[in-house]
Amino acid sequence: MPELVFEGTAKWDGGTECSLAVKGQQIVSVSPPPSFGGKEGYCTPEDIFAAALASCINTLFMLIAKNSQLSLKN
């Protein structure tokens, strides 16, 4: 199995905001929820975590379907 390398960075933008980057490309600016002193209208780190988890689960189901030779519909 090939070695998998994952790269992600967070750069503080001042205040409560930071920019997240994957493979050197900025993907989103985040801030804590307003209840923790963050700004309204930003994705929170918790939002990003939940989305990453959902993406992993989606990939798992797609691999199971492929290995089971299931035909999927949108």
GROMACS .gro file of N, CA and C in nm:
model
  222
    1MET      N    1   0.085  -0.117   0.000
    1MET     CA    2   0.000   0.000   0.000
    1MET      C    3   0.090   0.124   0.000
    2PRO      N    4   0.059   0.222  -0.084
    2PRO     CA    5   0.141   0.343  -0.087
    2PRO      C    6   0.124   0.426   0.041
    3GLU      N    7   0.229   0.499   0.074
    3GLU     CA    8   0.222   0.588   0.189
    3GLU      C    9   0.132   0.706   0.155
    4LEU      N   10   0.041   0.739   0.244
    4LEU     CA   11  -0.049   0.852   0.224
    4LEU      C   12   0.001   0.970   0.305
    5VAL      N   13   0.008   1.086   0.242
    5VAL     CA   14   0.053   1.208   0.310
    5VAL      C   15  -0.060   1.310   0.302
    6PHE      N   16  -0.099   1.364   0.416
    6PHE     CA   17  -0.204   1.465   0.422
    6PHE      C   18  -0.143   1.593   0.477
    7GLU      N   19  -0.176   1.704   0.415
    7GLU     CA   20  -0.118   1.832   0.455
    7GLU      C   21  -0.228   1.935   0.474
    8GLY      N   22  -0.228   1.997   0.588
    8GLY     CA   23  -0.322   2.105   0.615
    8GLY      C   24  -0.258   2.206   0.707
    9THR      N   25  -0.288   2.333   0.685
    9THR     CA   26  -0.231   2.438   0.769
    9THR      C   27  -0.339   2.537   0.810
   10ALA      N   28  -0.315   2.605   0.920
   10ALA     CA   29  -0.401   2.714   0.966
   10ALA      C   30  -0.312   2.835   0.992
   11LYS      N   31  -0.350   2.949   0.933
   11LYS     CA   32  -0.272   3.073   0.950
   11LYS      C   33  -0.361   3.175   1.020
   12TRP      N   34  -0.313   3.226   1.133
   12TRP     CA   35  -0.388   3.326   1.207
   12TRP      C   36  -0.399   3.453   1.125
   13ASP      N   37  -0.520   3.505   1.111
   13ASP     CA   38  -0.546   3.627   1.035
   13ASP      C   39  -0.571   3.748   1.125
   14GLY      N   40  -0.556   3.731   1.254
   14GLY     CA   41  -0.584   3.839   1.348
   14GLY      C   42  -0.720   3.816   1.412
   15GLY      N   43  -0.740   3.873   1.527
   15GLY     CA   44  -0.867   3.854   1.596
   15GLY      C   45  -0.890   3.708   1.625
   16THR      N   46  -1.009   3.661   1.590
   16THR     CA   47  -1.043   3.520   1.613
   16THR      C   48  -1.040   3.438   1.484
   17GLU      N   49  -1.003   3.501   1.372
   17GLU     CA   50  -1.009   3.432   1.243
   17GLU      C   51  -0.877   3.365   1.206
   18CYS      N   52  -0.888   3.257   1.131
   18CYS     CA   53  -0.770   3.196   1.070
   18CYS      C   54  -0.811   3.140   0.934
   19SER      N   55  -0.712   3.127   0.846
   19SER     CA   56  -0.733   3.072   0.713
   19SER      C   57  -0.681   2.929   0.711
   20LEU      N   58  -0.763   2.839   0.659
   20LEU     CA   59  -0.722   2.700   0.645
   20LEU      C   60  -0.677   2.677   0.502
   21ALA      N   61  -0.570   2.599   0.487
   21ALA     CA   62  -0.519   2.566   0.354
   21ALA      C   63  -0.493   2.416   0.347
   22VAL      N   64  -0.515   2.361   0.229
   22VAL     CA   65  -0.485   2.221   0.201
   22VAL      C   66  -0.395   2.219   0.079
   23LYS      N   67  -0.281   2.152   0.092
   23LYS     CA   68  -0.182   2.145  -0.016
   23LYS      C   69  -0.144   2.285  -0.066
   24GLY      N   70  -0.136   2.380   0.027
   24GLY     CA   71  -0.093   2.515  -0.006
   24GLY      C   72  -0.200   2.605  -0.063
   25GLN      N   73  -0.322   2.556  -0.083
   25GLN     CA   74  -0.430   2.635  -0.139
   25GLN      C   75  -0.533   2.668  -0.031
   26GLN      N   76  -0.558   2.799  -0.010
   26GLN     CA   77  -0.657   2.838   0.091
   26GLN      C   78  -0.793   2.785   0.051
   27ILE      N   79  -0.862   2.724   0.148
   27ILE     CA   80  -0.994   2.671   0.119
   27ILE      C   81  -1.105   2.746   0.192
   28VAL      N   82  -1.077   2.799   0.311
   28VAL     CA   83  -1.182   2.865   0.387
   28VAL      C   84  -1.121   2.944   0.504
   29SER      N   85  -1.191   3.049   0.544
   29SER     CA   86  -1.156   3.122   0.666
   29SER      C   87  -1.252   3.077   0.775
   30VAL      N   88  -1.200   3.056   0.894
   30VAL     CA   89  -1.282   3.007   1.004
   30VAL      C   90  -1.269   3.098   1.126
   31SER      N   91  -1.368   3.088   1.212
   31SER     CA   92  -1.370   3.162   1.338
   31SER      C   93  -1.450   3.079   1.437
   32PRO      N   94  -1.419   3.089   1.564
   32PRO     CA   95  -1.501   3.017   1.662
   32PRO      C   96  -1.646   3.067   1.655
   33PRO      N   97  -1.739   2.993   1.710
   33PRO     CA   98  -1.877   3.041   1.714
   33PRO      C   99  -1.886   3.171   1.794
   34PRO      N  100  -1.986   3.254   1.763
   34PRO     CA  101  -2.002   3.379   1.839
   34PRO      C  102  -2.011   3.357   1.990
   35SER      N  103  -2.066   3.244   2.032
   35SER     CA  104  -2.077   3.216   2.176
   35SER      C  105  -1.940   3.197   2.242
   36PHE      N  106  -1.835   3.177   2.160
   36PHE     CA  107  -1.698   3.168   2.210
   36PHE      C  108  -1.616   3.289   2.168
   37GLY      N  109  -1.682   3.399   2.133
   37GLY     CA  110  -1.613   3.522   2.100
   37GLY      C  111  -1.578   3.536   1.953
   38GLY      N  112  -1.622   3.444   1.869
   38GLY     CA  113  -1.594   3.450   1.726
   38GLY      C  114  -1.691   3.541   1.652
   39LYS      N  115  -1.669   3.553   1.523
   39LYS     CA  116  -1.752   3.639   1.440
   39LYS      C  117  -1.865   3.560   1.375
   40GLU      N  118  -1.977   3.626   1.359
   40GLU     CA  119  -2.094   3.568   1.292
   40GLU      C  120  -2.065   3.551   1.144
   41GLY      N  121  -2.118   3.445   1.084
   41GLY     CA  122  -2.108   3.426   0.940
   41GLY      C  123  -1.988   3.346   0.893
   42TYR      N  124  -1.903   3.302   0.982
   42TYR     CA  125  -1.786   3.220   0.946
   42TYR      C  126  -1.817   3.072   0.972
   43CYS      N  127  -1.751   2.986   0.897
   43CYS     CA  128  -1.750   2.844   0.934
   43CYS      C  129  -1.673   2.833   1.064
   44THR      N  130  -1.714   2.741   1.148
   44THR     CA  131  -1.640   2.716   1.271
   44THR      C  132  -1.551   2.594   1.253
   45PRO      N  133  -1.449   2.578   1.337
   45PRO     CA  134  -1.369   2.456   1.329
   45PRO      C  135  -1.455   2.330   1.343
   46GLU      N  136  -1.559   2.340   1.425
   46GLU     CA  137  -1.649   2.225   1.443
   46GLU      C  138  -1.725   2.193   1.314
   47ASP      N  139  -1.764   2.298   1.239
   47ASP     CA  140  -1.829   2.276   1.109
   47ASP      C  141  -1.736   2.201   1.015
   48ILE      N  142  -1.610   2.243   1.010
   48ILE     CA  143  -1.512   2.181   0.922
   48ILE      C  144  -1.488   2.036   0.963
   49PHE      N  145  -1.480   2.011   1.093
   49PHE     CA  146  -1.461   1.874   1.142
   49PHE      C  147  -1.579   1.786   1.102
   50ALA      N  148  -1.702   1.836   1.120
   50ALA     CA  149  -1.821   1.758   1.084
   50ALA      C  150  -1.824   1.730   0.934
   51ALA      N  151  -1.788   1.829   0.852
   51ALA     CA  152  -1.787   1.809   0.706
   51ALA      C  153  -1.681   1.707   0.666
   52ALA      N  154  -1.564   1.710   0.729
   52ALA     CA  155  -1.459   1.613   0.698
   52ALA      C  156  -1.504   1.472   0.735
   53LEU      N  157  -1.568   1.458   0.850
   53LEU     CA  158  -1.618   1.328   0.892
   53LEU      C  159  -1.724   1.277   0.794
   54ALA      N  160  -1.816   1.364   0.753
   54ALA     CA  161  -1.919   1.326   0.656
   54ALA      C  162  -1.856   1.281   0.525
   55SER      N  163  -1.751   1.349   0.482
   55SER     CA  164  -1.682   1.312   0.359
   55SER      C  165  -1.619   1.174   0.371
   56CYS      N  166  -1.559   1.144   0.486
   56CYS     CA  167  -1.499   1.012   0.508
   56CYS      C  168  -1.606   0.903   0.505
   57ILE      N  169  -1.719   0.928   0.568
   57ILE     CA  170  -1.828   0.829   0.568
   57ILE      C  171  -1.881   0.809   0.426
   58ASN      N  172  -1.894   0.917   0.350
   58ASN     CA  173  -1.938   0.907   0.211
   58ASN      C  174  -1.842   0.820   0.130
   59THR      N  175  -1.712   0.843   0.147
   59THR     CA  176  -1.612   0.763   0.076
   59THR      C  177  -1.623   0.616   0.115
   60LEU      N  178  -1.643   0.588   0.243
   60LEU     CA  179  -1.658   0.450   0.289
   60LEU      C  180  -1.776   0.382   0.221
   61PHE      N  181  -1.892   0.449   0.216
   61PHE     CA  182  -2.009   0.391   0.152
   61PHE      C  183  -1.988   0.370   0.003
   62MET      N  184  -1.919   0.463  -0.062
   62MET     CA  185  -1.891   0.447  -0.206
   62MET      C  186  -1.801   0.327  -0.231
   63LEU      N  187  -1.701   0.305  -0.146
   63LEU     CA  188  -1.612   0.189  -0.160
   63LEU      C  189  -1.687   0.058  -0.135
   64ILE      N  190  -1.774   0.058  -0.034
   64ILE     CA  191  -1.855  -0.061  -0.007
   64ILE      C  192  -1.944  -0.092  -0.127
   65ALA      N  193  -2.009   0.010  -0.182
   65ALA     CA  194  -2.096  -0.010  -0.298
   65ALA      C  195  -2.016  -0.064  -0.417
   66LYS      N  196  -1.900  -0.007  -0.440
   66LYS     CA  197  -1.816  -0.051  -0.553
   66LYS      C  198  -1.773  -0.196  -0.534
   67ASN      N  199  -1.724  -0.229  -0.415
   67ASN     CA  200  -1.677  -0.365  -0.388
   67ASN      C  201  -1.791  -0.467  -0.387
   68SER      N  202  -1.913  -0.420  -0.362
   68SER     CA  203  -2.031  -0.508  -0.364
   68SER      C  204  -2.098  -0.509  -0.500
   69GLN      N  205  -2.041  -0.435  -0.594
   69GLN     CA  206  -2.095  -0.422  -0.730
   69GLN      C  207  -2.239  -0.373  -0.729
   70LEU      N  208  -2.266  -0.276  -0.643
   70LEU     CA  209  -2.399  -0.215  -0.636
   70LEU      C  210  -2.406  -0.098  -0.731
   71SER      N  211  -2.520  -0.079  -0.791
   71SER     CA  212  -2.543   0.036  -0.878
   71SER      C  213  -2.613   0.143  -0.795
   72LEU      N  214  -2.554   0.260  -0.787
   72LEU     CA  215  -2.611   0.368  -0.707
   72LEU      C  216  -2.677   0.472  -0.796
   73LYS      N  217  -2.781   0.534  -0.743
   73LYS     CA  218  -2.849   0.644  -0.811
   73LYS      C  219  -2.844   0.766  -0.721
   74ASN      N  220  -2.840   0.884  -0.783
   74ASN     CA  221  -2.843   1.008  -0.705
   74ASN      C  222  -2.978   1.028  -0.642
   0.00000   0.00000   0.00000
